[in-house]
Coordinates of C-alpha atoms in Angstrom, one line a residue:
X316 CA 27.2 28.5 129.0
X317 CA 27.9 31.3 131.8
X318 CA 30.8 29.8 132.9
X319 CA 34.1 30.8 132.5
X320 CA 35.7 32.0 129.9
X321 CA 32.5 33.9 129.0
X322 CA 33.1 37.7 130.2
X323 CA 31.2 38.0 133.6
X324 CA 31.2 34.0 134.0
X325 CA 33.1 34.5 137.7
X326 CA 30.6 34.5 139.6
X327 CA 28.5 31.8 137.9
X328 CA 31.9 29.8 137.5
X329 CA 33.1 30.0 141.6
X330 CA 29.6 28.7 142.7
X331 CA 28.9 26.0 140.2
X332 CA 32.7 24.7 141.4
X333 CA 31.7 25.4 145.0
X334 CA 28.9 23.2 144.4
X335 CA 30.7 20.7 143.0
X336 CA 33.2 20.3 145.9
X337 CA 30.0 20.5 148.3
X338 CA 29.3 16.8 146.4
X339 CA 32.3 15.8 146.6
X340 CA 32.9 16.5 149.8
X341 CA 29.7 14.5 151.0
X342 CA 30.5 11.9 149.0
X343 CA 34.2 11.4 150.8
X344 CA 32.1 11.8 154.3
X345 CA 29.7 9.1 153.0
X346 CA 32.6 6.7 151.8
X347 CA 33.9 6.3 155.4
X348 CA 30.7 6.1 157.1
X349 CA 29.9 2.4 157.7
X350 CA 26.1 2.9 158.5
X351 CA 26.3 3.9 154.1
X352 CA 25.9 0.6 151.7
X353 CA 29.3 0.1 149.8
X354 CA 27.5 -0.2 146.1
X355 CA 23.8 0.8 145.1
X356 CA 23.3 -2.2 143.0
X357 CA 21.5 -2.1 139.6
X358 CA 21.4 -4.2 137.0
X359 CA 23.0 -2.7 133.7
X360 CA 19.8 -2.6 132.1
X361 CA 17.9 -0.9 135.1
X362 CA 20.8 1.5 134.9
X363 CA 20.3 2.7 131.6
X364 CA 16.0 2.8 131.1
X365 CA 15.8 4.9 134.9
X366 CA 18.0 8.0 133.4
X367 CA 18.7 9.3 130.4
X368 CA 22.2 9.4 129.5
X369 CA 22.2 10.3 125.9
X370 CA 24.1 12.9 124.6
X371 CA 22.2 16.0 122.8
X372 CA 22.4 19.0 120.5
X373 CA 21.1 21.3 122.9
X374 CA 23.0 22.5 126.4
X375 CA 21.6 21.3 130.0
X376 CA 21.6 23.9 132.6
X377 CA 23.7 23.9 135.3
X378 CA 21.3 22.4 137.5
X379 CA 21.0 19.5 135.8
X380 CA 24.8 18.9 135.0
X381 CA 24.9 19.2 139.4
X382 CA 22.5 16.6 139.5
X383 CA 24.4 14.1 136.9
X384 CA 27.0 14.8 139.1
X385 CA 25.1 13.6 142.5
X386 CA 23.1 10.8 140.3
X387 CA 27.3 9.3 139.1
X388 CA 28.3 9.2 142.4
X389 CA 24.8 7.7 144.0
X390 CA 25.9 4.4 142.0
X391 CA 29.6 4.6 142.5
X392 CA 30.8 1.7 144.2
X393 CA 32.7 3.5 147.5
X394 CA 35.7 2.1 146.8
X395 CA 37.4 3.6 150.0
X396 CA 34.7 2.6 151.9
X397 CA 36.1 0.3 155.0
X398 CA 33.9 -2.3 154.0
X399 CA 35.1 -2.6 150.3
X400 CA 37.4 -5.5 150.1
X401 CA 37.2 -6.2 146.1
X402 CA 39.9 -5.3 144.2
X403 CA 43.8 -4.6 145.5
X404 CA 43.6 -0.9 144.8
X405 CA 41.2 0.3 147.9
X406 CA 41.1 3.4 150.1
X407 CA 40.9 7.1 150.0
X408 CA 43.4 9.1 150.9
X409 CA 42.8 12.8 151.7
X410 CA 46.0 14.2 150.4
X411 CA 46.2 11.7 147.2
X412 CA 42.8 13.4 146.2
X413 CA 44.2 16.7 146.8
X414 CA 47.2 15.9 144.9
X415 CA 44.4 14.4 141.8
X416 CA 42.2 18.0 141.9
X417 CA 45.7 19.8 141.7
X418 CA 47.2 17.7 138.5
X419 CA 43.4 18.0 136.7
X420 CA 43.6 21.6 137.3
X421 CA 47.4 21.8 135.7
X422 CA 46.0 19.5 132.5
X423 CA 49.9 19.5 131.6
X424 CA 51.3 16.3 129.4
X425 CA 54.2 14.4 131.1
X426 CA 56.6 14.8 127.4
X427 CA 58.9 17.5 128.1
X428 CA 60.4 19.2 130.8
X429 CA 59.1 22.6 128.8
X430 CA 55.4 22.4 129.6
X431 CA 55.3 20.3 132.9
X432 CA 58.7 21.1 134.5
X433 CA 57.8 20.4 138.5
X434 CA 56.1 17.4 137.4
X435 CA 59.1 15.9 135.2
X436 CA 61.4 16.9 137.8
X437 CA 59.0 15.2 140.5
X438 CA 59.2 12.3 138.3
X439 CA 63.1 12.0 138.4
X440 CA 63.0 11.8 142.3
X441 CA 60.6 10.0 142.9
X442 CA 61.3 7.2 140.5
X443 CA 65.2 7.6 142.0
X444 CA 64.2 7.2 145.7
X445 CA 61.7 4.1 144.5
X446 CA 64.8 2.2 142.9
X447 CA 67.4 3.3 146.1
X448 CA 64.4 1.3 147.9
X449 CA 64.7 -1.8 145.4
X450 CA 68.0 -1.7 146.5
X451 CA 69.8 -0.3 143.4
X452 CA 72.9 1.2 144.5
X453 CA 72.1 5.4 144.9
X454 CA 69.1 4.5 143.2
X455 CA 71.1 4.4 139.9
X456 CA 69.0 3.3 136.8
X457 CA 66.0 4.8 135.1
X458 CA 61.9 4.2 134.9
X459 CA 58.8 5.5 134.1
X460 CA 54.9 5.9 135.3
X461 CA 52.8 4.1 133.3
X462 CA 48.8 3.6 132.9
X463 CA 49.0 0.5 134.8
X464 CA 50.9 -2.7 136.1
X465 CA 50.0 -4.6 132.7
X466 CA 51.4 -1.8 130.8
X467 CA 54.7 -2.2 132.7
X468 CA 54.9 -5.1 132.5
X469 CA 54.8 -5.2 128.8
X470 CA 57.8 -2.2 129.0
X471 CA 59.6 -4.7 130.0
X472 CA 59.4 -7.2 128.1
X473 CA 60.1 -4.2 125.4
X474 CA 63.7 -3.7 126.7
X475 CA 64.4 -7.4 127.4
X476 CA 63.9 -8.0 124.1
X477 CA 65.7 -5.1 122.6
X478 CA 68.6 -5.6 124.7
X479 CA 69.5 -8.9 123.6
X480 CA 68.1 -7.9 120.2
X481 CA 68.7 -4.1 119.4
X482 CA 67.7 -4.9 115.5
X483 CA 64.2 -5.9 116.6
X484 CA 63.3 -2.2 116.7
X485 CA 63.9 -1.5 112.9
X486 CA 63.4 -5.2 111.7
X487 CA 60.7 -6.3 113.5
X488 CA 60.5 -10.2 115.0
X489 CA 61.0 -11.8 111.3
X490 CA 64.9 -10.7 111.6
X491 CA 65.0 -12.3 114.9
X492 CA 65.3 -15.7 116.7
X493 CA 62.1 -17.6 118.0
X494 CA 62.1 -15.6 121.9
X495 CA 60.8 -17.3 125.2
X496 CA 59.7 -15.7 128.1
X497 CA 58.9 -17.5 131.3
X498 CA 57.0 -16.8 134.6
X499 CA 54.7 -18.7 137.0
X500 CA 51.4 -20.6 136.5
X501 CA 50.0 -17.8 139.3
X502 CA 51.4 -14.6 137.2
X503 CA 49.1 -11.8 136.4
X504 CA 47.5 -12.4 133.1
X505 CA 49.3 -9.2 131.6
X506 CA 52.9 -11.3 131.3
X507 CA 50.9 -13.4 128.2
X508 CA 49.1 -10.2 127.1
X509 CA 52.5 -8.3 126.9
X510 CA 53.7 -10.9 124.6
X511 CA 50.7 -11.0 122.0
X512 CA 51.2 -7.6 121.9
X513 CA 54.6 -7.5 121.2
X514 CA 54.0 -9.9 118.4
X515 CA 55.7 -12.5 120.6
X516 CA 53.0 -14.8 120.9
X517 CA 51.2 -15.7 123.8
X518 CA 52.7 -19.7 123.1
X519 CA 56.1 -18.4 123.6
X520 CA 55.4 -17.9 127.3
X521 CA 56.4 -20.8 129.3
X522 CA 54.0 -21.2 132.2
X523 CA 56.6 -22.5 135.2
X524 CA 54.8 -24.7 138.0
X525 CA 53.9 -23.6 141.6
X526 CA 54.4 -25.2 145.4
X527 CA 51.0 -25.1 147.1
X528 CA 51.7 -21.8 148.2
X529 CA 51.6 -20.1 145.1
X530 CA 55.5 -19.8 144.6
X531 CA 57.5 -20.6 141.6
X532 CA 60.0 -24.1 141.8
X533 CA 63.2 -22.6 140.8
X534 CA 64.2 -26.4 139.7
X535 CA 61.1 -26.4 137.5
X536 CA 62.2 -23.4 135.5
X537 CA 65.6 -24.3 135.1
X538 CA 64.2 -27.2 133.6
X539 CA 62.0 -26.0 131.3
X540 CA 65.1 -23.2 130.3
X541 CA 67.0 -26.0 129.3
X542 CA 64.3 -27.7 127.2
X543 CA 63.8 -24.5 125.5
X544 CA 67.2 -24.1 124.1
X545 CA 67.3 -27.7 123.3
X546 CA 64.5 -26.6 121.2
X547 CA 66.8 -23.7 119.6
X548 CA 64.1 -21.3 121.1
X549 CA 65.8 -18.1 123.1
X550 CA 65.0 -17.3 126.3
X551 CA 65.2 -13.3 127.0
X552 CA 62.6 -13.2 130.2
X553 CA 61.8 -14.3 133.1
X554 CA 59.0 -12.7 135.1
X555 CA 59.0 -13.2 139.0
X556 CA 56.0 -12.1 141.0
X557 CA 56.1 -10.8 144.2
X558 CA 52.8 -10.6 145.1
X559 CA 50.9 -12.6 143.1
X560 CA 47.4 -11.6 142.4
X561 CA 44.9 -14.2 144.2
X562 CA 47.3 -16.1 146.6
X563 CA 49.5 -12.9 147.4
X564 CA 52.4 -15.5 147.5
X565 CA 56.3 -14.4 147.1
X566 CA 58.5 -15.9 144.5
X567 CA 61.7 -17.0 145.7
X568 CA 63.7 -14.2 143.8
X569 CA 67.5 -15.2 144.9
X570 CA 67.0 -18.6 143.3
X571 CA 65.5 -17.2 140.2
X572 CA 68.5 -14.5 140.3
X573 CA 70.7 -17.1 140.6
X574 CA 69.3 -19.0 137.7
X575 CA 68.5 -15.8 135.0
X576 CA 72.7 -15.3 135.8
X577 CA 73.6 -18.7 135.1
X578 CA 71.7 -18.2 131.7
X579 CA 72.2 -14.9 131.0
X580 CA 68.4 -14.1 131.0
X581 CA 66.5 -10.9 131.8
X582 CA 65.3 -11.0 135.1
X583 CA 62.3 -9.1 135.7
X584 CA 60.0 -8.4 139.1
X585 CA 56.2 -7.7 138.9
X586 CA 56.2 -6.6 142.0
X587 CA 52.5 -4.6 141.2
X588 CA 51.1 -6.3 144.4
X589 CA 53.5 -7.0 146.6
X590 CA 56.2 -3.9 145.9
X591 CA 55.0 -1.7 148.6
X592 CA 56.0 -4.0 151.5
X593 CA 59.5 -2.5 150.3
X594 CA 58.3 0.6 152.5
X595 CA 58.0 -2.0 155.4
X596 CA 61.1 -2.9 157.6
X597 CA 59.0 -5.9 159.0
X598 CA 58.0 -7.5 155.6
X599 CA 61.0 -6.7 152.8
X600 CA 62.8 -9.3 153.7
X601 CA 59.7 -10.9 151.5
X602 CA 61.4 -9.4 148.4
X603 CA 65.0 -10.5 149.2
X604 CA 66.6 -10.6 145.9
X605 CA 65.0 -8.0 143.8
X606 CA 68.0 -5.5 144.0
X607 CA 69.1 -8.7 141.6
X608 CA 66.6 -7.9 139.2
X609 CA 66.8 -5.6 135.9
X610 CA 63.5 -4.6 136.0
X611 CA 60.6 -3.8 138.5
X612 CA 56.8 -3.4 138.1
X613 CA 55.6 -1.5 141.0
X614 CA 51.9 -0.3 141.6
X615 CA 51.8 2.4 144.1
X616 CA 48.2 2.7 143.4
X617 CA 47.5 -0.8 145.4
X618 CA 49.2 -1.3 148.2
X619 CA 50.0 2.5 148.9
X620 CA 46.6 3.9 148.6
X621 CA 47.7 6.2 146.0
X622 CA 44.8 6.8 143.5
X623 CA 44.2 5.1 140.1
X624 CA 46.6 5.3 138.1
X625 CA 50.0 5.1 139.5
X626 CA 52.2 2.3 138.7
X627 CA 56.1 2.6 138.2
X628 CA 58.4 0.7 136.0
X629 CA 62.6 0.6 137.1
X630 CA 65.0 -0.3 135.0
X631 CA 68.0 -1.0 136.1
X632 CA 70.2 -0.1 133.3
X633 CA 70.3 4.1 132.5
X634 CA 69.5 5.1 128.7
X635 CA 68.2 1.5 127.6
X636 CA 64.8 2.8 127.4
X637 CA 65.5 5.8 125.3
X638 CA 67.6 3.6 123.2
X639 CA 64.6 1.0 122.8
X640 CA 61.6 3.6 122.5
X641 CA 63.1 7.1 120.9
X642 CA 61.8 8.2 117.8
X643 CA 63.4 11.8 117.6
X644 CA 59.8 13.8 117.2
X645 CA 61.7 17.0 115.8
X646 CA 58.6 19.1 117.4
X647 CA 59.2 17.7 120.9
X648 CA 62.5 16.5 121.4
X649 CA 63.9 19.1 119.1
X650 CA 67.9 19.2 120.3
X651 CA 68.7 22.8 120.4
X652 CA 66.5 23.4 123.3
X653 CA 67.9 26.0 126.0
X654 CA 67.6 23.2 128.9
X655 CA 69.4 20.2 130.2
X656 CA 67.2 17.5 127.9
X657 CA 67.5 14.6 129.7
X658 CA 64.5 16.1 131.2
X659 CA 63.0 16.0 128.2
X660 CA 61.1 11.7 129.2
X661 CA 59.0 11.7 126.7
X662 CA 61.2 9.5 124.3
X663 CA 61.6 7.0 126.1
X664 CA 57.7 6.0 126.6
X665 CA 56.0 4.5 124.8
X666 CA 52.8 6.7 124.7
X667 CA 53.3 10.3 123.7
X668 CA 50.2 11.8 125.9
X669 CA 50.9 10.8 129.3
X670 CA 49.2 11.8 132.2
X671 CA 50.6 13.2 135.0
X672 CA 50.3 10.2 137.6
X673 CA 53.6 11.1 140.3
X674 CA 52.2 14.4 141.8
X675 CA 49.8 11.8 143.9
X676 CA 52.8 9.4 144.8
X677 CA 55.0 12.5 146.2
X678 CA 52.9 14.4 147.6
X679 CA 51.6 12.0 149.4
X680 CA 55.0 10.6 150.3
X681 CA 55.7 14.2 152.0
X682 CA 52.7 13.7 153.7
X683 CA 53.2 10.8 155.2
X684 CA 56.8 10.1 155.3
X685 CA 58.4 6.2 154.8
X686 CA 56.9 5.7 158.1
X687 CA 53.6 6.5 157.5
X688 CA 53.4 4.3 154.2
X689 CA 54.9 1.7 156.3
X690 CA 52.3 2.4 159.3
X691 CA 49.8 1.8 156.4
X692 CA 50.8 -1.5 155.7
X693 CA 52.1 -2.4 158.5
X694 CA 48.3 -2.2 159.4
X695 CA 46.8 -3.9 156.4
X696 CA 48.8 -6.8 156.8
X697 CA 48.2 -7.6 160.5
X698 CA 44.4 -7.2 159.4
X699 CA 45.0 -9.9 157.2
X700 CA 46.6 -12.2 159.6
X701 CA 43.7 -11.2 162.3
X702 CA 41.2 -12.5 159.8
X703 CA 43.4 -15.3 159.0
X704 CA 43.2 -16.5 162.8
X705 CA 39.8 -16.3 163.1
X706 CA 38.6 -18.4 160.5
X707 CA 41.5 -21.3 160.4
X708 CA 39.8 -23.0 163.0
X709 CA 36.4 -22.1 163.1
X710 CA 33.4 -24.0 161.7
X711 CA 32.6 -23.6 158.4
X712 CA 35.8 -22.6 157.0
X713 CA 38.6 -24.1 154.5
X714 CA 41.4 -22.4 154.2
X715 CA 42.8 -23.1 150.7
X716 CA 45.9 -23.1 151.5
X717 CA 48.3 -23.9 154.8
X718 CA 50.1 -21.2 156.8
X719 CA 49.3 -17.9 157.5
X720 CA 49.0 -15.8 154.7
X721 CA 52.5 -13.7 153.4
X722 CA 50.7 -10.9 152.4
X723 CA 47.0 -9.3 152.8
X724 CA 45.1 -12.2 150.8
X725 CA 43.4 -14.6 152.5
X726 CA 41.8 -17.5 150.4
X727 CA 39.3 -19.2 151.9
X728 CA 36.2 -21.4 151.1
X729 CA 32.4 -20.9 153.1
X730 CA 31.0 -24.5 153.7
X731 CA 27.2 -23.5 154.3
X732 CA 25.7 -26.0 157.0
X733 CA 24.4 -28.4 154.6
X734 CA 27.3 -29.4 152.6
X735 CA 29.5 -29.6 156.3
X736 CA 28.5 -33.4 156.8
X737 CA 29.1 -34.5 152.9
X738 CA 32.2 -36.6 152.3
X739 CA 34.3 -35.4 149.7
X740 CA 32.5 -36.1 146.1
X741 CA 31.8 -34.6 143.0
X742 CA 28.2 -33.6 144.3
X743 CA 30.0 -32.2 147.3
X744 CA 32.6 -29.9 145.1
X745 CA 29.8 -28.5 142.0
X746 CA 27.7 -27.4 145.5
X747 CA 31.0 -26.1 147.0
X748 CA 31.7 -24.3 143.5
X749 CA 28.1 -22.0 143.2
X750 CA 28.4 -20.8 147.1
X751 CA 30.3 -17.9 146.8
X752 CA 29.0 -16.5 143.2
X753 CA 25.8 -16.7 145.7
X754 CA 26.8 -15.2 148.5
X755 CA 28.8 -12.5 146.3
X756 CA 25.2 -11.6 144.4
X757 CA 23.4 -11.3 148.0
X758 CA 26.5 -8.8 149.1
X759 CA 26.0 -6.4 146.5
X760 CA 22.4 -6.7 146.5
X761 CA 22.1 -5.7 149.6
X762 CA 25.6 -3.0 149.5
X763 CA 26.9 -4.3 152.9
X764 CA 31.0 -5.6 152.0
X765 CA 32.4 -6.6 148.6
X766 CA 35.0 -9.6 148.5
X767 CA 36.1 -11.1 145.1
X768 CA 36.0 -14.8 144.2
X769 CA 37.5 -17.1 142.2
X770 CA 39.0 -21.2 140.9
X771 CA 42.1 -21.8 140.3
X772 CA 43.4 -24.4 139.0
X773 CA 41.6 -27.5 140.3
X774 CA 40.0 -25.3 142.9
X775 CA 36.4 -24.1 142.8
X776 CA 35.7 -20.8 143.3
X777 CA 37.1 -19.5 146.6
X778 CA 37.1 -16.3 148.5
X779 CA 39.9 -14.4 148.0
X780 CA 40.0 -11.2 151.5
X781 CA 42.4 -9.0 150.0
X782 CA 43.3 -5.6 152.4
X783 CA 45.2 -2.6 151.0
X784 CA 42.2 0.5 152.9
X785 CA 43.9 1.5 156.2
X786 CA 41.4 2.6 157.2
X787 CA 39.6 -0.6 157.6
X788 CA 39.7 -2.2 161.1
X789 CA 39.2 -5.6 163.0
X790 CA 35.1 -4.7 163.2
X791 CA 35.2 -4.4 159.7
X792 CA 36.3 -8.0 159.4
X793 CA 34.3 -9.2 162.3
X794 CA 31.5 -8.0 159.9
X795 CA 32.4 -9.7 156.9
X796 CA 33.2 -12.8 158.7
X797 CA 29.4 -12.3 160.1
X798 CA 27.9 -11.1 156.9
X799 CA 29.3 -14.1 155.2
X800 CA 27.8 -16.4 157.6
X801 CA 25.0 -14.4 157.2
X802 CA 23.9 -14.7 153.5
X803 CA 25.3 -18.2 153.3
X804 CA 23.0 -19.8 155.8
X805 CA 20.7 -21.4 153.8
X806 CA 22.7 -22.4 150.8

């Protein structure tokens, strides 16, 4: 109420803000400080009777909207705490933030270069220099930021479709051939959501088999292209990961190159994951191939450390998106503007309020420099193969899989002492499978570490130690290794 833009709200408006950062501030002091628990841990229902959250008719004072403030963060989970090891998007990086306050204070809509010009142009690099690092030549091509790796996915999927179909725009899939897409039996979940959403179906995606390692058998999915068109179904996509999501495994992308060529099939990269090891002279070579692709998913919001949301579609072909998405809004995109409107993005996406996600990417970029990113990596991935060496051999470990691992995720199974004797038997694997939903429960009851678990396949669930915070270090695993051993004693 005396905040700005009531007259005399200065004042009133600079402290309430200064108190605001104060929080904030002690909050990002508290994220890195290990002796704090990564996750105050209430159940939902203990959540919602201890506060009151509803909304009413009547204003709160300042005070109180501080202390909803300070009460949100208390039960945060500290996701760039060094000790948070859940999800593939960890970390918190000073300048990132900066670059987040800055694009909330601008509140500008990615559509035209006429209201967010820096941003549109920062946009245009950025996404340039991202596709000379895929290897297209001069970075040649086009793309877009989008709310997330699933939603990039389904982009391309989009222009797959409509390049090999340009009259599915206006005619919808009844005027159209029965399409198939295909991509591994590890893939991200989004490939199948892309295609119910597209009205594709999620039958018309052709699940191709893995090695033990996680990677799609190029032989396998020429196979199952042939028996596809033997079918008189068209194939239009195939989706490679690089990176997949539990194993972190590599397809082998020249093969698959070789094969979408051979068929004349869209070849696309969801490289969400694994993408960043682009900025790695050590690791690339785990991409070989993708310059082959037509289409990349790239999250920099998971391996680089860039905050939520941040996640990059390239195409390889210029003006294929525009073709596929424009709808000529005359009070946007209106032609006689007195600018150079190729700036003008917003006809090519798919959403018409976008949010301003590249400020964090570049600024951070200048901040660090290739090197840094690739410092940052560099790091997380010999963390990984530290962790991986200390638990291959040592008692009461399984790996799930042989080798070390080719990115930062290391699966692995916790055999408590008293199922370490038991031959291998059906008692022996429904024991085996309630372990680590356990040992999880016990972690964030007490706030110490966060790891994620999962089965796969035949698999029970399994650990799955996935690093992407540089600023974790080999303590921090030392602990979880102990803190694992810890709350799984007894079981």
């Amino acid at each position: 109420p005396d905040l700005l833009p009531t007259c005399n709200g200065e004042t009133t408006t600079m402290s309430f803000l200064q108190d605001v950062v104060d929080i904030l501030l002690q909050y990002v002091v508290k994220s890195f400080d290990r002796s704090t628990k990564v996750i105050d841990f209430h159940y939902p229902n203990e959540l919602l009777q201890e506060y009151n959250w509803e909304l009413a008719d009547q204003p709160q004072t300042l005070e109180e909207i501080l202390l909803n403030c300070r009460t949100t963060l208390k039960y945060a989970i500290k996701t760039g705490h060094p000790r948070y090891f859940n999800q593939l998007s960890t970390g918190l990086d000073m300048v990132g933030l900066a670059a987040d306050w800055l694009t909330s204070a601008a509140n500008t809509n990615m559509f035209t270069y006429e209201i967010a010009p820096v941003f549109v142009l920062l946009e245009y690099v950025t996404l340039r220099k991202m596709r000379e690092m895929v290897g297209w030549p001069g970075g040649c091509g086009d793309g877009i930021f989008s709310p997330g790796g699933a939603i990039s996915n389904m982009y391309a999927m989009l222009i797959a479709r409509f390049k090999m179909f340009p009259e599915v725009k206006e005619k919808g899939m009844a005027a159209i051939p029965r399409l198939v897409a295909f991509t591994s039996e590890h893939s991200h979940f989004s490939v199948k959501k892309g295609a119910a959403a597209l009205g594709i179906g999620t039958d018309s995606v052709i699940l191709i088999r893995c090695d033990e390692r996680g990677k799609m058998i190029p032989s396998d999915l020429e196979r199952r292209i042939v028996e596809a068109k033997q079918k008189g179904f068209v194939p239009f996509l195939v989706s490679a990961t690089a990176g997949t999501t539990v194993y972190g495994a590599f397809d082998p992308l020249i093969a698959i190159a070789d094969i979408c060529k051979k068929y004349k099939i869209w070849m696309h990269v969801d490289g969400a994951w694994g993408g960043g090891l682009l900025m790695s002279r050590k690791h690339k070579w785990k991409l070989n191939g993708i310059e082959r692709a037509n289409s990349v998913t790239w999250n920099p919001h998971k391996m680089m450390g860039v905050p939520l949301q941040c996640s990059a579609l390239l195409v390889r072909e210029e003006g294929l998106m525009q073709s596929c998405n424009q709808m000529h809004a005359s009070y946007l995109f209106q032609q006689d503007k007195h600018y150079d409107l190729s700036y003008d993005t917003g006809d090519k996406a798919l959403q018409c309020g976008r949010h301003v996600d590249v400020f964090k990417l570049w600024l951070m970029w200048r901040a660090k420099g290739t090197t840094g990113f690739e410092a940052q990596i560099d790091k997380c991935l010999e963390l990984a193969e530290y962790l991986y060496n200390k638990i291959k051999n040592r008692e009461g470990y399984e790996m799930v899989f042989d080798g070390k691992p080719q990115h930062t995720n290391v699966c692995f199974w916790y055999v408590p002492p008293s199922l370490r004797g038991m031959e291998d038997s059906e008692e022996r694997t429904s024991r085996l499978m309630k372990v680590a939903p356990v040992i999880k429960a016990r972690m964030m009851e007490y706030g110490t570490t966060m790891v994620s678990y999962q089965p796969l396949g035949d698999k029970v669930n399994f650990f799955r130690m996935v690093i992407s915070n540089p600023a974790a270090t080999h303590q921090d695993i030392d602990f979880l290794i102990d803190e694992i051993e810890r709350l799984g004693q007894d079981l």
